Short mmCIF file of C-alpha atoms and ligand atoms in Angstrom, two decimals:
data_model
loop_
_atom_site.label_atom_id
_atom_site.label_comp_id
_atom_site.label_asym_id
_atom_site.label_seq_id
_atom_site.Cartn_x
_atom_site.Cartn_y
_atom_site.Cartn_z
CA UNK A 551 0.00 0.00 0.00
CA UNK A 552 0.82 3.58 -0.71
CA UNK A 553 2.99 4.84 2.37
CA UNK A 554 1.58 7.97 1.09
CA UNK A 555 -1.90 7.64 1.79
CA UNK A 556 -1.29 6.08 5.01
CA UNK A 557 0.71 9.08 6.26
CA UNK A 558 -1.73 11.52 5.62
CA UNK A 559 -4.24 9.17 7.24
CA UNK A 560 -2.50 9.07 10.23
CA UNK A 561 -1.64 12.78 10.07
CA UNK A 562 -5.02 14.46 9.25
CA UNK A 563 -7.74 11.71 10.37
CA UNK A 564 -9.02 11.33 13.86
CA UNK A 565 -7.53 8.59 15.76
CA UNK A 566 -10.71 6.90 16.08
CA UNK A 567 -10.04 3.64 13.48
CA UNK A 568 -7.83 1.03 13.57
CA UNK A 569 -7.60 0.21 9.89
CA UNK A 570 -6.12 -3.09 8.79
CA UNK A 571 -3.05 -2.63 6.60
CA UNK A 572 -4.93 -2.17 3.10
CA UNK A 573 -5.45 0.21 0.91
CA UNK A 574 -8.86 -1.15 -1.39
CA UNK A 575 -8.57 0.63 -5.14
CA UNK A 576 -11.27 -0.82 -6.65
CA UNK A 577 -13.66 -4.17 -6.48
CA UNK A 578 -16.47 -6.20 -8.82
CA UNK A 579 -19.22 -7.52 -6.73
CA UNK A 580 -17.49 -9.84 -3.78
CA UNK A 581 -13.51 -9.21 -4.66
CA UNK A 582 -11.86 -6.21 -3.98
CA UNK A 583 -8.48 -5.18 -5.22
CA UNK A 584 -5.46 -3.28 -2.98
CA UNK A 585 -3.65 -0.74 -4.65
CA UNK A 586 -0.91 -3.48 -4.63
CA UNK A 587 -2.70 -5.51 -6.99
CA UNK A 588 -3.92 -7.89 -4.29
CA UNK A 589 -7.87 -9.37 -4.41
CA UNK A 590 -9.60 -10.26 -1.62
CA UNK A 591 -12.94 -11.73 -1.48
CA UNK A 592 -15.15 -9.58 0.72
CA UNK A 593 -16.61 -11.21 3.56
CA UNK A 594 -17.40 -8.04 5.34
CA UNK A 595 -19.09 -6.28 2.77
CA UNK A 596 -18.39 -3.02 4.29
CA UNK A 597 -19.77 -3.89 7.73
CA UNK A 598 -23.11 -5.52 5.88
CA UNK A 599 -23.77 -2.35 3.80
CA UNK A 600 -23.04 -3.07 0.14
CA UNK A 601 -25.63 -5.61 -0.10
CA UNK A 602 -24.93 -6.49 -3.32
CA UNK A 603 -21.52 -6.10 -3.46
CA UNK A 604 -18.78 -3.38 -4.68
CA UNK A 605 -19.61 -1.49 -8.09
CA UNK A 606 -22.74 -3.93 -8.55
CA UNK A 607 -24.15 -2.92 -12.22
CA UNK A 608 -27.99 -2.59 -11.01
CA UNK A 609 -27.02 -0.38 -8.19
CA UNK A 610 -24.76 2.14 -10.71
CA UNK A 611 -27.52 2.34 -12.59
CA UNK A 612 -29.43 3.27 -10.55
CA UNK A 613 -26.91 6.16 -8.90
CA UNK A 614 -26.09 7.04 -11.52
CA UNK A 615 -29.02 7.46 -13.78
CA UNK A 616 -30.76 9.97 -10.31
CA UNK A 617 -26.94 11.55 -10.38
CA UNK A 618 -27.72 12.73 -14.36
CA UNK A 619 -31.61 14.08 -12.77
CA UNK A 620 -30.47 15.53 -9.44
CA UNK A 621 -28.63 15.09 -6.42
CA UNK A 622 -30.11 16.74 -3.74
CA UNK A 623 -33.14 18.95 -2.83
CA UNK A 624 -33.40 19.36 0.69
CA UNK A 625 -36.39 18.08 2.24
CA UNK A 626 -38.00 21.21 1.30
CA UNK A 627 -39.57 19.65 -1.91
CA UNK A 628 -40.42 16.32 -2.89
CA UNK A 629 -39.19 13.99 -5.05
CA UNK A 630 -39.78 10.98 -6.64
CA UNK A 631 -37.15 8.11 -5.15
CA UNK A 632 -37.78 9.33 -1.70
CA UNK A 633 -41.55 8.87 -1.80
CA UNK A 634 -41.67 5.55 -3.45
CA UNK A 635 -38.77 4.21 -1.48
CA UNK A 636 -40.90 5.09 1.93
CA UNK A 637 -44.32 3.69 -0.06
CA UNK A 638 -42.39 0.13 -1.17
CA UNK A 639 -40.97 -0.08 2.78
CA UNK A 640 -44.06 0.82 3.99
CA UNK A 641 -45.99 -2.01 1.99
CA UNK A 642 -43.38 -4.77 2.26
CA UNK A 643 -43.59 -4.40 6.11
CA UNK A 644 -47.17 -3.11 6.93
CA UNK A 645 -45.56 0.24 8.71
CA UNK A 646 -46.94 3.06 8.00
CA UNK A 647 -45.04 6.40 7.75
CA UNK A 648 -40.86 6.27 7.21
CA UNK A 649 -38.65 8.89 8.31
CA UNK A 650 -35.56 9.22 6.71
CA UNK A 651 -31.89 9.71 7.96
CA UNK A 652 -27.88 9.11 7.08
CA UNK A 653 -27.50 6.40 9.30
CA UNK A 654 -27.73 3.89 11.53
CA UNK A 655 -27.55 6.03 14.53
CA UNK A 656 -29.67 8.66 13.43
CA UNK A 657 -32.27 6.22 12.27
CA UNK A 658 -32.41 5.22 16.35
CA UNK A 659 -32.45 8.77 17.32
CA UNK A 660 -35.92 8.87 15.54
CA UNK A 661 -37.55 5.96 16.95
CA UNK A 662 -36.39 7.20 20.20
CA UNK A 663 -37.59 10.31 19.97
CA UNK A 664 -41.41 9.00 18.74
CA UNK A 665 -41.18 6.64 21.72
CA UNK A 666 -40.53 9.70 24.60
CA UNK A 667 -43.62 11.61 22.08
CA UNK A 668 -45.84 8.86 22.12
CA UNK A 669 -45.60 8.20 25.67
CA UNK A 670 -45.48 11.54 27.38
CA UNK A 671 -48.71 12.15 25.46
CA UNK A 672 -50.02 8.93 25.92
CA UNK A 673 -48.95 7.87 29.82
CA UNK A 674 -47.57 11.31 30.76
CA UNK A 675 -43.88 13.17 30.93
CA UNK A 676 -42.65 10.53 34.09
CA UNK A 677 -42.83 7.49 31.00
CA UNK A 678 -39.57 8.35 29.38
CA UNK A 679 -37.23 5.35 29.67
CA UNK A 680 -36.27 3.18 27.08
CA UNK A 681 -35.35 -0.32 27.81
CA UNK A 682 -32.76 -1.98 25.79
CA UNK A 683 -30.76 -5.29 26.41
CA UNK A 684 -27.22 -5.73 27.89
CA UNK A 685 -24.52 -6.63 25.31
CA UNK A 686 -26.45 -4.25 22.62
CA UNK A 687 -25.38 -1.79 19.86
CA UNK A 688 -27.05 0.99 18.88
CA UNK A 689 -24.71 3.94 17.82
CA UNK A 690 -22.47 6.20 18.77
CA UNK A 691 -24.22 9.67 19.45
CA UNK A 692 -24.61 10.44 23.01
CA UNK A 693 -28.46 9.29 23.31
CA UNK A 694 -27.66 6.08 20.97
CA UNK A 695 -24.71 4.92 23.36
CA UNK A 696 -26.79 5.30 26.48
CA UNK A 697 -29.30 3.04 24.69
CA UNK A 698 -26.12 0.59 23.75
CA UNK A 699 -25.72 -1.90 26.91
CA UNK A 700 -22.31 -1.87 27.06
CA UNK A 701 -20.54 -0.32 29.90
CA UNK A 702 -17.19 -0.03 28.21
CA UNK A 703 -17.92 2.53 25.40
CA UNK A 704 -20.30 5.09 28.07
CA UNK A 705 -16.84 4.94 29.52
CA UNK A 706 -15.28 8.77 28.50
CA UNK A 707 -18.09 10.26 27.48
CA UNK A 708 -20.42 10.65 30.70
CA UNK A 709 -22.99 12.44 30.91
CA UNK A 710 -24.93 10.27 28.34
CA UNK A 711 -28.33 11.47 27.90
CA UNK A 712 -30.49 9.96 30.72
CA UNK A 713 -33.66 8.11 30.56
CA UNK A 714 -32.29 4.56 29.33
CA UNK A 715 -32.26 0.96 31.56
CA UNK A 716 -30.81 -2.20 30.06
CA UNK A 717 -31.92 -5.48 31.25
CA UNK A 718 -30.22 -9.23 30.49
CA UNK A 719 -31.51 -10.84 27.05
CA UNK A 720 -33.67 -14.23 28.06
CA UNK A 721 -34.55 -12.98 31.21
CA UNK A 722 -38.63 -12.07 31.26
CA UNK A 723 -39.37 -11.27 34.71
CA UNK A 724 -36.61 -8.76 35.02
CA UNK A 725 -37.77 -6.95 31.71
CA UNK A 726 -40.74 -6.65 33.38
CA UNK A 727 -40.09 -5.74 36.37
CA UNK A 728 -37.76 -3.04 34.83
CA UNK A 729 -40.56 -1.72 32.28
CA UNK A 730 -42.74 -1.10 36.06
CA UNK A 731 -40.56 -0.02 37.74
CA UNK A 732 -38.79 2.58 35.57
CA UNK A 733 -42.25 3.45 33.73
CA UNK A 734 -41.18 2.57 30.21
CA UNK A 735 -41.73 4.08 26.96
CA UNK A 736 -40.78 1.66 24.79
CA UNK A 737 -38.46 -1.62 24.63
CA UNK A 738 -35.71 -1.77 22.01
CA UNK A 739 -34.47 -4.90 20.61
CA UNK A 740 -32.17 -5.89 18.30
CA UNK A 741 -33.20 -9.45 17.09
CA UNK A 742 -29.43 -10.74 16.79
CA UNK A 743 -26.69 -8.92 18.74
CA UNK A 744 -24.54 -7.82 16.07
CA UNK A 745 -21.99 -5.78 17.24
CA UNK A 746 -22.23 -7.97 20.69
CA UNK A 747 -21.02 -11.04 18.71
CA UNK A 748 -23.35 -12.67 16.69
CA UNK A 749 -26.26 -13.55 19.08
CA UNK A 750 -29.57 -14.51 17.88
CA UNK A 751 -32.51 -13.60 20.82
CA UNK A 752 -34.37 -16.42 21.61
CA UNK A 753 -37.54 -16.51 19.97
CA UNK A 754 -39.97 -17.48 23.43
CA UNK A 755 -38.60 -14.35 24.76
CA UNK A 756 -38.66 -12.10 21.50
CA UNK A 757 -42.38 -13.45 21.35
CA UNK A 758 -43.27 -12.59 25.36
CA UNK A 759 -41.77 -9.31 25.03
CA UNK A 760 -43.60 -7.87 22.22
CA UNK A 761 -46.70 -9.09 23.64
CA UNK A 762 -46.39 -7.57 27.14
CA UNK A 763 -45.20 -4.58 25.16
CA UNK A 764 -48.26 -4.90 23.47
CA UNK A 765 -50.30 -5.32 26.64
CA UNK A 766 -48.69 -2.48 28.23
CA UNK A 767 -48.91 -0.02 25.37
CA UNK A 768 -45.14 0.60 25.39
CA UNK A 769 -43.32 0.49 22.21
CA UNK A 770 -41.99 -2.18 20.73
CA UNK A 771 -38.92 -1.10 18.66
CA UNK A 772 -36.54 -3.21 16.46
CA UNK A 773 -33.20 -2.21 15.73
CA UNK A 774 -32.62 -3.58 12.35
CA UNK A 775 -29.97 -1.59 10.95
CA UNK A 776 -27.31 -4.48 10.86
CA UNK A 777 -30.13 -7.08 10.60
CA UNK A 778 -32.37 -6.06 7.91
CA UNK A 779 -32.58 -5.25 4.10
CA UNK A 780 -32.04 -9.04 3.34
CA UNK A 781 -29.33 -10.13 5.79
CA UNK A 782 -30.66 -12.26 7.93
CA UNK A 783 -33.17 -14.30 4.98
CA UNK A 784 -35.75 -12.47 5.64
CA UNK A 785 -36.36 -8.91 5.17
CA UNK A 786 -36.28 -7.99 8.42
CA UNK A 787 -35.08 -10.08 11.20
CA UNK A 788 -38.27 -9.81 13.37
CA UNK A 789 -40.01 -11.23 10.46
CA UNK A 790 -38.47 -14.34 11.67
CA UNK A 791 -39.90 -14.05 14.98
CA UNK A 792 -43.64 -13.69 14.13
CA UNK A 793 -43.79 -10.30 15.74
CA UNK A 794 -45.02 -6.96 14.57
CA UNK A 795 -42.76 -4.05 16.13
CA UNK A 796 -44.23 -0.41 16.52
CA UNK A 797 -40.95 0.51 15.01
CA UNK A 798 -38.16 -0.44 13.15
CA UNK A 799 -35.24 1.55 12.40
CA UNK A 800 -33.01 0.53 9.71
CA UNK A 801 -29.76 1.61 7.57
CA UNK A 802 -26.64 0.31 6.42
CA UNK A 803 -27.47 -2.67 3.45
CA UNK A 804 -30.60 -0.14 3.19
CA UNK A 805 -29.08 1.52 0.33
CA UNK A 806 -26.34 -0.81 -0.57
CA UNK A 807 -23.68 1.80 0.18
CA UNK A 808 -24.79 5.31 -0.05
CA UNK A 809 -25.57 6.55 3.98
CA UNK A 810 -29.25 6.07 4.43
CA UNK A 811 -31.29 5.63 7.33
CA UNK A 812 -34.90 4.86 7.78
CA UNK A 813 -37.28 4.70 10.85
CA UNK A 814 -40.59 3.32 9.80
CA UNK A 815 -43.24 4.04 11.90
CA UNK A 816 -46.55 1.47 12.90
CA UNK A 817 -50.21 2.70 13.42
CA UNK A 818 -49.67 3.90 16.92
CA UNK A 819 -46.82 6.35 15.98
CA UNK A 820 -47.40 7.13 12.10
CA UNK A 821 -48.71 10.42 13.39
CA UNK A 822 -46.26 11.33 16.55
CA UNK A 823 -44.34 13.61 14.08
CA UNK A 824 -46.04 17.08 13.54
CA UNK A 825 -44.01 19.75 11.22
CA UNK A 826 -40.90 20.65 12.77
CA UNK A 827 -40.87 17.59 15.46
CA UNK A 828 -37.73 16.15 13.55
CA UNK A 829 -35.51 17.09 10.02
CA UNK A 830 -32.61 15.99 8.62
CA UNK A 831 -30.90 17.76 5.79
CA UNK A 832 -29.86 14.95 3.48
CA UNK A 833 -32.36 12.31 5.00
CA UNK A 834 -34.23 10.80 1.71
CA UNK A 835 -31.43 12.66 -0.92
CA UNK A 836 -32.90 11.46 -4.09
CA UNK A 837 -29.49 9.23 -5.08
CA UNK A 838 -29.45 7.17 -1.52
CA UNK A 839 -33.43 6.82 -2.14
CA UNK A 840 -33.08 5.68 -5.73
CA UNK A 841 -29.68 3.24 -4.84
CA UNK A 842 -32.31 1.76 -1.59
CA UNK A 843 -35.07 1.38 -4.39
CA UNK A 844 -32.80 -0.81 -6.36
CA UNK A 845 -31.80 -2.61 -3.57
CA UNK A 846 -35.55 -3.48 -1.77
CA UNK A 847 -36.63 -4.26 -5.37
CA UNK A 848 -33.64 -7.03 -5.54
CA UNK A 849 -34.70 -8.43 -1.94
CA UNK A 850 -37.56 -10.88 -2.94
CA UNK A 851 -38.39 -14.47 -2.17
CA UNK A 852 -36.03 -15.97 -4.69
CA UNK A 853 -32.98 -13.83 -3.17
CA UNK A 854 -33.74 -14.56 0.57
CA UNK A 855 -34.56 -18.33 0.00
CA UNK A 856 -30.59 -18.41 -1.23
CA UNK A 857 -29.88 -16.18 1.54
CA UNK A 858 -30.56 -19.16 3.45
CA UNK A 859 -28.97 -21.67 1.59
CA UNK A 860 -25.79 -19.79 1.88
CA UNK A 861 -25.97 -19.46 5.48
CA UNK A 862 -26.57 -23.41 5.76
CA UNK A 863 -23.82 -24.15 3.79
CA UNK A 864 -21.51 -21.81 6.36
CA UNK A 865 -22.81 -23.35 9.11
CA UNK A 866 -22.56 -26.37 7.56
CA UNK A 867 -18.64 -25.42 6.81
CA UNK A 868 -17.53 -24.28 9.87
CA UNK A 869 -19.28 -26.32 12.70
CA UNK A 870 -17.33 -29.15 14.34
CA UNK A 871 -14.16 -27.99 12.57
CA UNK A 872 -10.76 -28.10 13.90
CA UNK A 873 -10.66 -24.42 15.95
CA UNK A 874 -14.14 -24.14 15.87
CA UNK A 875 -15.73 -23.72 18.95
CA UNK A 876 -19.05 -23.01 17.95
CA UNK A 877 -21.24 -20.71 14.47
CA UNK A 878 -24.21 -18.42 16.12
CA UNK A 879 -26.11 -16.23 13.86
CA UNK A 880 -28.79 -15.89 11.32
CA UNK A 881 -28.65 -15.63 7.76
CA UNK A 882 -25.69 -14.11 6.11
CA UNK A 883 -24.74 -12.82 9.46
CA UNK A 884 -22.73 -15.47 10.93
CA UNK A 885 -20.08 -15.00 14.29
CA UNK A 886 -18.07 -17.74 14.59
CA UNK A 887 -15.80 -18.50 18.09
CA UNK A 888 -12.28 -19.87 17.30
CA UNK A 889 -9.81 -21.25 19.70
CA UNK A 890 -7.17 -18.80 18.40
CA UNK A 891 -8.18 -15.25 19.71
CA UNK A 892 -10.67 -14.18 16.54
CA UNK A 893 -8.03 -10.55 15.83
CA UNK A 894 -5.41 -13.57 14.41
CA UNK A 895 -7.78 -14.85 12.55
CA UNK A 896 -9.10 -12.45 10.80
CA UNK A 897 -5.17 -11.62 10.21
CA UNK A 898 -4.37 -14.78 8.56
CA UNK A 899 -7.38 -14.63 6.15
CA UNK A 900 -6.43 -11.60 4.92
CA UNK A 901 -2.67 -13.00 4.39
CA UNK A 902 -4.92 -15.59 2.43
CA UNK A 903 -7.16 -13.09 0.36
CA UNK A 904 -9.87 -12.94 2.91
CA UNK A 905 -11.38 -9.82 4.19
CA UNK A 906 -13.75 -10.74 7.73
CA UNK A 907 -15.02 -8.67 10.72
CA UNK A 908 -14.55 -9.90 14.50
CA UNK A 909 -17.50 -8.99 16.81
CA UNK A 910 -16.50 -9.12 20.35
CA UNK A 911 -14.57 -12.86 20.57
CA UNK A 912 -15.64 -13.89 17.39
CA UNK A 913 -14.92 -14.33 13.53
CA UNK A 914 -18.01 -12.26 12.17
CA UNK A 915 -18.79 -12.60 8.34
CA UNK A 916 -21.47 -10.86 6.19
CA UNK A 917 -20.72 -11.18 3.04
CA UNK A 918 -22.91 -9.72 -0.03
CA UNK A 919 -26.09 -11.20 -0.28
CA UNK A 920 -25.62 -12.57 -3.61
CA UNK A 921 -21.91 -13.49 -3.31
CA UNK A 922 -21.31 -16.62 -5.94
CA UNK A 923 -21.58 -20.00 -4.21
CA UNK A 924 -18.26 -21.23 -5.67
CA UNK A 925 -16.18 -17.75 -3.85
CA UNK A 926 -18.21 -18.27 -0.55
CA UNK A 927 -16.76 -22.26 -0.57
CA UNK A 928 -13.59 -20.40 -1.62
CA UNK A 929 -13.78 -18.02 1.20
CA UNK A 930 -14.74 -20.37 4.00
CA UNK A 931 -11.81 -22.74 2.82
CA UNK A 932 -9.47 -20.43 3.36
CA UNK A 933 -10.62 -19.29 6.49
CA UNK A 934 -10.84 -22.61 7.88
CA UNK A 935 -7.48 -22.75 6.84
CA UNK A 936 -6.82 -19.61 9.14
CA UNK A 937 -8.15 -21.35 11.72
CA UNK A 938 -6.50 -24.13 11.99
CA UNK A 939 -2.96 -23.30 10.97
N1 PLP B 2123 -27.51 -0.29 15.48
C1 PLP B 2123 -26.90 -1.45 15.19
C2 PLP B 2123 -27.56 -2.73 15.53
C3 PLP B 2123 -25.62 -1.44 14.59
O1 PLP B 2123 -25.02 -2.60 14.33
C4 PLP B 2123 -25.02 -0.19 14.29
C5 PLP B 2123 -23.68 -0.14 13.71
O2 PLP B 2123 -22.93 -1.07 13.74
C6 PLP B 2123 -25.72 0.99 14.61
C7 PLP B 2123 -26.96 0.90 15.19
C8 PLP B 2123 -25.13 2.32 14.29
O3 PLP B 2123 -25.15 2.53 12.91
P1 PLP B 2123 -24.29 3.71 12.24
O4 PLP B 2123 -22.86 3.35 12.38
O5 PLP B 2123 -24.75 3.72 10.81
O6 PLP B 2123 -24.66 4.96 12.96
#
């Protein structure tokens, strides 16, 4: 890699990532290609954002033919990708009303904000707090990290914006309790950890939760941004778990690599929002809304039934292997737990031609959705090979 490139990186960028020694010129759907003239095959997919993979041919065309219209409006006017985008969410889902946003983040900052709306109106101001499980993600703003249940990144950045309880995944009684006892607005769940390391939430509890939600007229919120668009073999994760959230907030595969957001609101929220209640300047640009089209319109049955055959055929690979310890996930979002620490890992298969993600201890892949069956068998080979050597 350019020594170049790297300087000014570490001379002019925040400190905040620890990039992996590669500088990525160019790709074609699952391979990317260093500026050394190295390919990798992508098993990270840009942390399960370019859905289809890098410089797909659908998804260009569609950029590029709303780059030649226009670029950006403001939300000041309408236009055309924006509205149908919201309209084909809105009827694949049966939400009602989507707000749009940049990110994943952002697209939790909405639902929490319609949750502390809907129940200060409905219960009063004293039913603020949203619940949200230990060992979960949600972002990196200030209100977003006090919603994340992980003690280690509130760390340095105390005050966090109050109002939030988390509670252990699996465990019923203390969720309610909690909810009670805190007066809660809303629970919000992501249906498999991500960022916590690959944990699927067990579908008994999933089911109890949203119905005591339901019972209790507190939100139900899903946190789908790493789940959803087609990652998990369904479109949404929680369409796996026979539930139907109040609200699901959704981003990075969204778009398949432009920064999108979305928070789509159910019937009991898809009218919290009055003029001026929440904006976003680029939320909805026309060229993320028209790449997002292209994307939803990609995810249908065909597409998420070999979702699922890929994801057997990982599982399949990896289980019982020498160095495996054990494959969690769901769909193409697979953590796997290695006897070698999952950092060296991830280090060999790139020596290999491998690019994968670690999530907490694990080996995390999410590959694109439609990555070719014979470079997935490539890909798990060599990182089987990883493992073991
Ligand atoms: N929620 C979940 C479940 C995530 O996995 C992430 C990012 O990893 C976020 C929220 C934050 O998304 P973003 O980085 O786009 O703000």
């Amino acid at each position: 890699m350019s020594g170049t490139i790297r300087k000014l990186d570490s001379e002019y960028i925040a400190g905040t990532y620890r990039r992996f020694p590669v500088e990525i010129a160019s790709g074609s759907g699952s391979l990317v290609t260093d500026t050394d003239g190295k390919t990798y095959i992508d098993m990270g997919s840009g942390i399960a954002v370019t859905s289809f993979g890098i410089a797909d041919p659908v998804w260009q065309a569609a950029v590029t033919e709303q780059i030649g219209k226009v670029q950006h409006t403001s939300n000041l006017y309408y236009t055309e990708p924006c509205a149908r985008l919201a309209e084909q969410l809105c009827l694949r889902t049966g939400m009602k009303k989507v707000f749009f946003s940049n990110s994943g983040a952002e697209a939790n900052e909405c639902a929490i904000k319609a949750a502390r709306k809907y129940a200060a109106e409905k219960k009063g101001d004293d039913f603020f707090t949203i619940v949200t499980l230990k060992n979960s993600f949600h972002g990196r703003t200030l209100t977003t990290l006090a919603a994340t249940g992980q003690e280690h990144y509130h760390e340095l950045f105390r005050p966090l914006t109050p109002g939030f309880a988390h509670v252990t995944a699996g465990d019923f009684d203390e969720l309610k309790a909690v909810c009670t006892d805190k007066k809660a607005a809303a629970i919000l769940i992501e249906c498999v950890q991500g960022e916590g390391g690959v944990i699927p939430l067990d579908p008994g509890y999933v089911k109890a939760a949203a119905d005591y939600a339901k019972e209790q007229d507190i939100l139900f919120m899903v946190d789908e941004v790493q789940t959803g668009n087609g990652r998990t073999g369904e479109l949404y994760a929680y369409m796996h778990y026979g539930i139907m959230p109040d609200v699901v907030s959704t981003a990075k595969g969204l778009a398949g690599g432009l920064p999108l957001g979305a928070t789509l609101l159910g019937e009991k929220v898809e009218k919290i929002f009055g003029f001026g209640d929440h904006g976003s300047t680029f939320g909805g640009n026309p060229v993320a809304s028209a790449a997002a089209l292209s994307v939803l319109n990609r995810i249908d049955g065909k597409l998420l039934a070999d979702v699922k055959k890929k994801s057997a055929y990982l599982f399949e690979a990896f289980s019982g292997k020498p160095g495996v310890e054990s494959v969690s996930g769901l769909g193409l979002m697979i953590g796997i737990k290695t006897a070698k620490p999952a950092g060296e890992v991830v280090a060999a298969a790139m020596e290999k031609g491998v690019l994968c993600l670690t999530a907490k201890d694990k080996v995390r892949l999410l590959p694109a959705l439609n990555i070719p069956d014979d470079v997935l068998a490539e890909a798990a080979e060599k990182i089987l090979a990883a493992i073991e050597e």
